[in-house]
CSV table of C-alpha atoms in Angstrom, one decimal:
chain,number,residue,atom,x,y,z
P,10,ALA,CA,-75.4,-96.8,-229.5
P,11,GLN,CA,-79.0,-96.8,-228.5
P,12,ARG,CA,-80.8,-93.6,-229.5
P,13,VAL,CA,-84.3,-92.3,-230.0
P,14,THR,CA,-84.9,-89.1,-232.0
P,15,GLN,CA,-88.0,-87.1,-232.0
P,16,PRO,CA,-87.3,-84.3,-234.5
P,17,GLU,CA,-90.2,-82.1,-233.5
P,18,LYS,CA,-90.2,-80.4,-230.1
P,19,LEU,CA,-93.5,-78.7,-230.8
P,20,LEU,CA,-96.4,-79.7,-233.0
P,21,SER,CA,-99.6,-77.8,-233.4
P,22,VAL,CA,-102.6,-79.1,-235.4
P,23,PHE,CA,-106.3,-78.2,-235.6
P,24,LYS,CA,-109.0,-80.4,-234.1
P,25,GLY,CA,-110.1,-82.9,-236.6
P,26,ALA,CA,-106.9,-82.9,-238.6
P,27,PRO,CA,-104.6,-85.9,-238.9
P,28,VAL,CA,-101.6,-86.1,-236.5
P,29,GLU,CA,-98.3,-87.7,-237.0
P,30,LEU,CA,-95.5,-87.6,-234.4
P,31,LYS,CA,-92.2,-88.8,-235.7
P,32,CYS,CA,-89.8,-91.1,-234.0
P,33,ASN,CA,-86.6,-92.6,-235.3
P,34,TYR,CA,-84.3,-94.9,-233.5
P,35,SER,CA,-80.9,-96.5,-233.7
P,36,TYR,CA,-80.3,-99.9,-232.0
P,37,SER,CA,-78.2,-102.8,-232.9
P,38,GLY,CA,-80.6,-105.6,-232.3
P,39,SER,CA,-84.4,-106.1,-232.0
P,40,PRO,CA,-85.7,-103.4,-229.8
P,41,GLU,CA,-89.1,-103.0,-228.3
P,42,LEU,CA,-90.7,-99.6,-229.1
P,43,PHE,CA,-93.1,-97.6,-227.0
P,44,TRP,CA,-95.0,-94.4,-226.9
P,45,TYR,CA,-95.6,-92.7,-223.6
P,46,VAL,CA,-97.8,-89.7,-222.9
P,47,GLN,CA,-97.9,-87.1,-220.2
P,48,TYR,CA,-101.1,-85.1,-219.9
P,49,SER,CA,-101.0,-81.8,-218.0
P,50,ARG,CA,-100.4,-82.4,-214.3
P,51,GLN,CA,-100.5,-86.1,-214.7
P,52,ARG,CA,-98.0,-88.9,-214.6
P,53,LEU,CA,-96.1,-90.3,-217.5
P,54,GLN,CA,-98.1,-93.3,-218.8
P,55,LEU,CA,-97.8,-95.9,-221.5
P,56,LEU,CA,-99.9,-95.1,-224.6
P,57,LEU,CA,-98.9,-98.1,-226.7
P,58,ARG,CA,-96.2,-100.6,-227.5
P,59,HIS,CA,-95.4,-102.1,-230.9
P,60,ILE,CA,-95.6,-105.7,-229.8
P,61,SER,CA,-99.3,-105.4,-228.8
P,62,ARG,CA,-100.3,-103.8,-232.1
P,63,GLU,CA,-103.2,-102.1,-230.4
P,64,SER,CA,-105.0,-98.9,-231.2
P,65,ILE,CA,-105.3,-96.8,-228.1
P,66,LYS,CA,-107.4,-93.6,-228.0
P,67,GLY,CA,-107.4,-93.8,-231.8
P,68,PHE,CA,-103.6,-93.7,-232.0
P,69,THR,CA,-101.6,-96.3,-233.9
P,70,ALA,CA,-97.9,-96.8,-234.5
P,71,ASP,CA,-96.2,-99.1,-236.9
P,72,LEU,CA,-92.6,-100.3,-236.5
P,73,ASN,CA,-90.7,-99.8,-239.8
P,74,LYS,CA,-87.4,-101.7,-239.3
P,75,GLY,CA,-86.1,-100.6,-242.7
P,76,GLU,CA,-86.5,-96.9,-241.9
P,77,THR,CA,-85.9,-97.5,-238.1
P,78,SER,CA,-89.0,-95.5,-237.4
P,79,PHE,CA,-92.0,-95.8,-235.1
P,80,HIS,CA,-94.2,-92.8,-236.0
P,81,LEU,CA,-97.4,-92.2,-234.0
P,82,LYS,CA,-100.5,-91.4,-236.0
P,83,LYS,CA,-104.1,-90.5,-235.4
P,84,PRO,CA,-106.5,-89.7,-238.3
P,85,PHE,CA,-108.6,-87.1,-236.5
P,86,ALA,CA,-107.1,-85.1,-233.6
P,87,GLN,CA,-109.1,-84.2,-230.5
P,88,GLU,CA,-108.5,-81.4,-228.1
P,89,GLU,CA,-107.9,-83.9,-225.3
P,90,ASP,CA,-104.9,-85.3,-227.2
P,91,SER,CA,-102.9,-82.2,-226.2
P,92,ALA,CA,-100.0,-83.5,-224.2
P,93,MET,CA,-96.3,-84.3,-224.2
P,94,TYR,CA,-95.5,-87.5,-226.1
P,95,TYR,CA,-92.3,-89.5,-225.7
P,96,CYS,CA,-91.0,-92.3,-227.9
P,97,ALA,CA,-88.9,-94.9,-226.1
P,98,LEU,CA,-87.1,-98.2,-226.8
P,99,SER,CA,-85.8,-101.0,-224.7
P,100,GLY,CA,-83.6,-104.0,-225.4
P,101,GLY,CA,-86.3,-106.4,-224.5
P,102,LEU,CA,-85.8,-109.3,-222.1
P,103,ILE,CA,-82.2,-110.0,-223.2
P,104,GLN,CA,-80.8,-106.5,-222.6
P,105,GLY,CA,-83.2,-105.2,-220.0
P,106,ALA,CA,-86.8,-104.6,-220.8
P,107,GLN,CA,-87.2,-102.0,-218.1
P,108,LYS,CA,-84.1,-100.0,-219.3
P,109,LEU,CA,-86.0,-97.5,-221.4
P,110,VAL,CA,-84.2,-95.0,-223.7
P,111,PHE,CA,-86.4,-92.0,-224.3
P,112,GLY,CA,-86.6,-89.4,-227.0
P,113,GLN,CA,-86.7,-85.7,-226.1
P,114,GLY,CA,-90.4,-85.6,-226.5
P,115,THR,CA,-92.9,-83.7,-228.7
P,116,ARG,CA,-95.4,-81.3,-227.2
P,117,LEU,CA,-98.6,-81.7,-229.2
P,118,THR,CA,-101.2,-78.9,-229.1
P,119,ILE,CA,-104.6,-79.4,-230.6
P,120,ASN,CA,-106.2,-76.1,-231.6
P,121,PRO,CA,-110.0,-75.8,-231.5
H,458,LYS,CA,-105.2,-99.8,-206.2
H,459,ALA,CA,-102.7,-97.2,-205.2
H,460,GLY,CA,-100.2,-96.0,-207.8
H,461,VAL,CA,-96.4,-95.6,-207.5
H,462,THR,CA,-95.7,-93.2,-204.6
H,463,GLN,CA,-92.6,-91.1,-204.4
H,464,THR,CA,-91.5,-89.1,-201.4
H,465,PRO,CA,-90.7,-86.4,-200.9
H,466,ARG,CA,-92.3,-84.5,-203.8
H,467,TYR,CA,-89.9,-81.6,-203.4
H,468,LEU,CA,-86.4,-81.3,-201.9
H,469,ILE,CA,-83.9,-78.5,-201.7
H,470,LYS,CA,-80.3,-79.4,-200.8
H,471,THR,CA,-77.0,-77.7,-200.7
H,472,ARG,CA,-74.0,-78.6,-202.9
H,473,GLY,CA,-71.9,-81.3,-201.2
H,474,GLN,CA,-74.8,-82.8,-199.2
H,475,GLN,CA,-76.3,-86.2,-199.8
H,476,VAL,CA,-80.0,-87.1,-200.4
H,477,THR,CA,-82.2,-90.1,-200.3
H,478,LEU,CA,-85.3,-90.5,-202.3
H,479,SER,CA,-88.0,-93.1,-201.7
H,480,CYS,CA,-90.3,-95.0,-204.1
H,481,SER,CA,-93.1,-97.3,-203.1
H,482,PRO,CA,-94.2,-99.5,-206.1
H,483,ILE,CA,-97.7,-100.7,-206.8
H,484,SER,CA,-98.5,-103.6,-204.6
H,485,GLY,CA,-97.3,-106.9,-206.2
H,486,HIS,CA,-94.8,-105.2,-208.5
H,487,ARG,CA,-91.2,-106.5,-208.0
H,488,SER,CA,-89.3,-104.3,-210.5
H,489,VAL,CA,-88.4,-100.7,-209.7
H,490,SER,CA,-86.6,-98.4,-212.1
H,491,TRP,CA,-85.3,-94.9,-211.6
H,492,TYR,CA,-84.9,-92.1,-214.2
H,493,GLN,CA,-83.5,-88.6,-214.1
H,494,GLN,CA,-85.3,-85.9,-216.1
H,495,THR,CA,-83.7,-82.6,-217.0
H,496,PRO,CA,-84.5,-80.0,-219.6
H,497,GLY,CA,-81.1,-80.6,-221.3
H,498,GLN,CA,-80.8,-84.3,-221.2
H,499,GLY,CA,-84.4,-85.4,-221.1
H,500,LEU,CA,-85.3,-88.7,-219.4
H,501,GLN,CA,-82.3,-90.9,-218.6
H,502,PHE,CA,-82.3,-94.3,-217.1
H,503,LEU,CA,-80.4,-94.6,-213.7
H,504,PHE,CA,-80.9,-98.2,-212.6
H,505,GLU,CA,-83.4,-101.0,-212.2
H,506,TYR,CA,-83.9,-103.3,-209.2
H,507,PHE,CA,-85.8,-106.6,-209.2
H,508,SER,CA,-86.2,-108.7,-206.1
H,509,GLU,CA,-83.6,-106.7,-204.2
H,510,THR,CA,-81.0,-107.1,-206.9
H,511,GLN,CA,-79.7,-104.4,-209.2
H,512,ARG,CA,-80.4,-105.8,-212.7
H,513,ASN,CA,-79.4,-102.9,-214.9
H,514,LYS,CA,-77.5,-99.6,-214.6
H,515,GLY,CA,-77.3,-96.5,-216.7
H,516,ASN,CA,-74.3,-94.2,-217.3
H,517,PHE,CA,-74.2,-92.3,-214.1
H,518,PRO,CA,-71.3,-91.8,-211.7
H,519,GLY,CA,-70.9,-93.9,-208.6
H,520,ARG,CA,-72.4,-91.0,-206.5
H,521,PHE,CA,-75.8,-92.3,-207.6
H,522,SER,CA,-76.7,-95.5,-205.9
H,523,GLY,CA,-79.9,-97.4,-205.0
H,524,ARG,CA,-81.3,-100.3,-203.2
H,525,GLN,CA,-84.5,-102.3,-202.9
H,526,PHE,CA,-86.0,-103.8,-199.8
H,527,SER,CA,-87.8,-107.1,-199.4
H,528,ASN,CA,-91.2,-105.4,-199.7
H,529,SER,CA,-90.0,-104.0,-203.1
H,530,ARG,CA,-89.8,-100.4,-201.9
H,531,SER,CA,-86.8,-98.7,-203.3
H,532,GLU,CA,-84.5,-95.8,-202.4
H,533,MET,CA,-82.0,-94.0,-204.4
H,534,ASN,CA,-79.1,-92.0,-202.9
H,535,VAL,CA,-77.0,-89.3,-204.3
H,536,SER,CA,-73.9,-88.3,-202.4
H,537,THR,CA,-71.8,-85.2,-202.7
H,538,LEU,CA,-74.5,-83.3,-204.6
H,539,GLU,CA,-73.6,-81.1,-207.5
H,540,LEU,CA,-75.6,-78.3,-209.0
H,541,GLY,CA,-76.1,-80.4,-212.1
H,542,ASP,CA,-78.0,-83.0,-210.1
H,543,SER,CA,-81.0,-80.7,-209.9
H,544,ALA,CA,-83.7,-82.6,-211.7
H,545,LEU,CA,-87.0,-84.5,-211.5
H,546,TYR,CA,-86.3,-88.0,-210.4
H,547,LEU,CA,-88.9,-90.5,-211.6
H,548,CYS,CA,-89.5,-94.0,-210.3
H,549,ALA,CA,-91.4,-96.7,-212.3
H,550,SER,CA,-92.6,-100.1,-211.2
H,551,SER,CA,-93.7,-103.1,-213.1
H,552,TRP,CA,-94.9,-106.6,-212.2
H,553,ALA,CA,-92.3,-108.4,-214.3
H,554,SER,CA,-89.4,-107.6,-216.5
H,555,ASN,CA,-91.4,-107.2,-219.7
H,556,THR,CA,-94.6,-105.8,-218.4
H,557,GLU,CA,-95.9,-102.2,-218.5
H,558,ALA,CA,-94.0,-99.7,-216.3
H,559,PHE,CA,-96.1,-97.4,-214.2
H,560,PHE,CA,-94.5,-94.1,-213.2
H,561,GLY,CA,-94.7,-92.1,-210.1
H,562,GLN,CA,-95.2,-88.3,-209.9
H,563,GLY,CA,-91.5,-87.8,-209.3
H,564,THR,CA,-89.3,-86.0,-206.7
H,565,ARG,CA,-88.1,-82.5,-207.7
H,566,LEU,CA,-84.6,-82.1,-206.4
H,567,THR,CA,-83.0,-78.6,-206.4
H,568,VAL,CA,-79.4,-78.3,-205.5
H,569,VAL,CA,-78.2,-74.8,-204.4
């Protein structure tokens, strides 16, 4: 079964501290992994995807197939990073790239 | 360019009624996906349409249906509404099957 688990519902860190949002998945195949973010009163938007291997707004995420994880990291948190973060996977072109399976989300709060 | 537009933004219906929600994708996008978001179940995939054809479907009862028109606009319909159908319904559009999905603001449906 396809499943995405985000173990932390809430995460609070101080400005300037490192941030790590955890994401584990189960999928029988080669999934594509994503992080989506929703800032206050804004739409859900793509933050990054593992195939692009980009760093967006200082965030990075590495796909670890052995541990089936895709944790999101940032070395120095900023107040504007406060938002709801969702990890998601899809089956890619073969099983439906637009059929996203989302985790329950982690609400990140950056304290000044 | 205009983003994904969903109408109406808010809707209140009575149990047993039916409802139709509308989604206008970003110009040029041919894929439209629908998601249901509830506090208990999170974000769940409903279905995806591409060039007027349903390409993928989630695990929802047949009361949930959709369609896509030649201009890529999409509608979803829920018949015989139940209290549990109260949710935020999100629409997302993308240019192709494996490109970034852009989300709308959602339609908040309340069933009383």
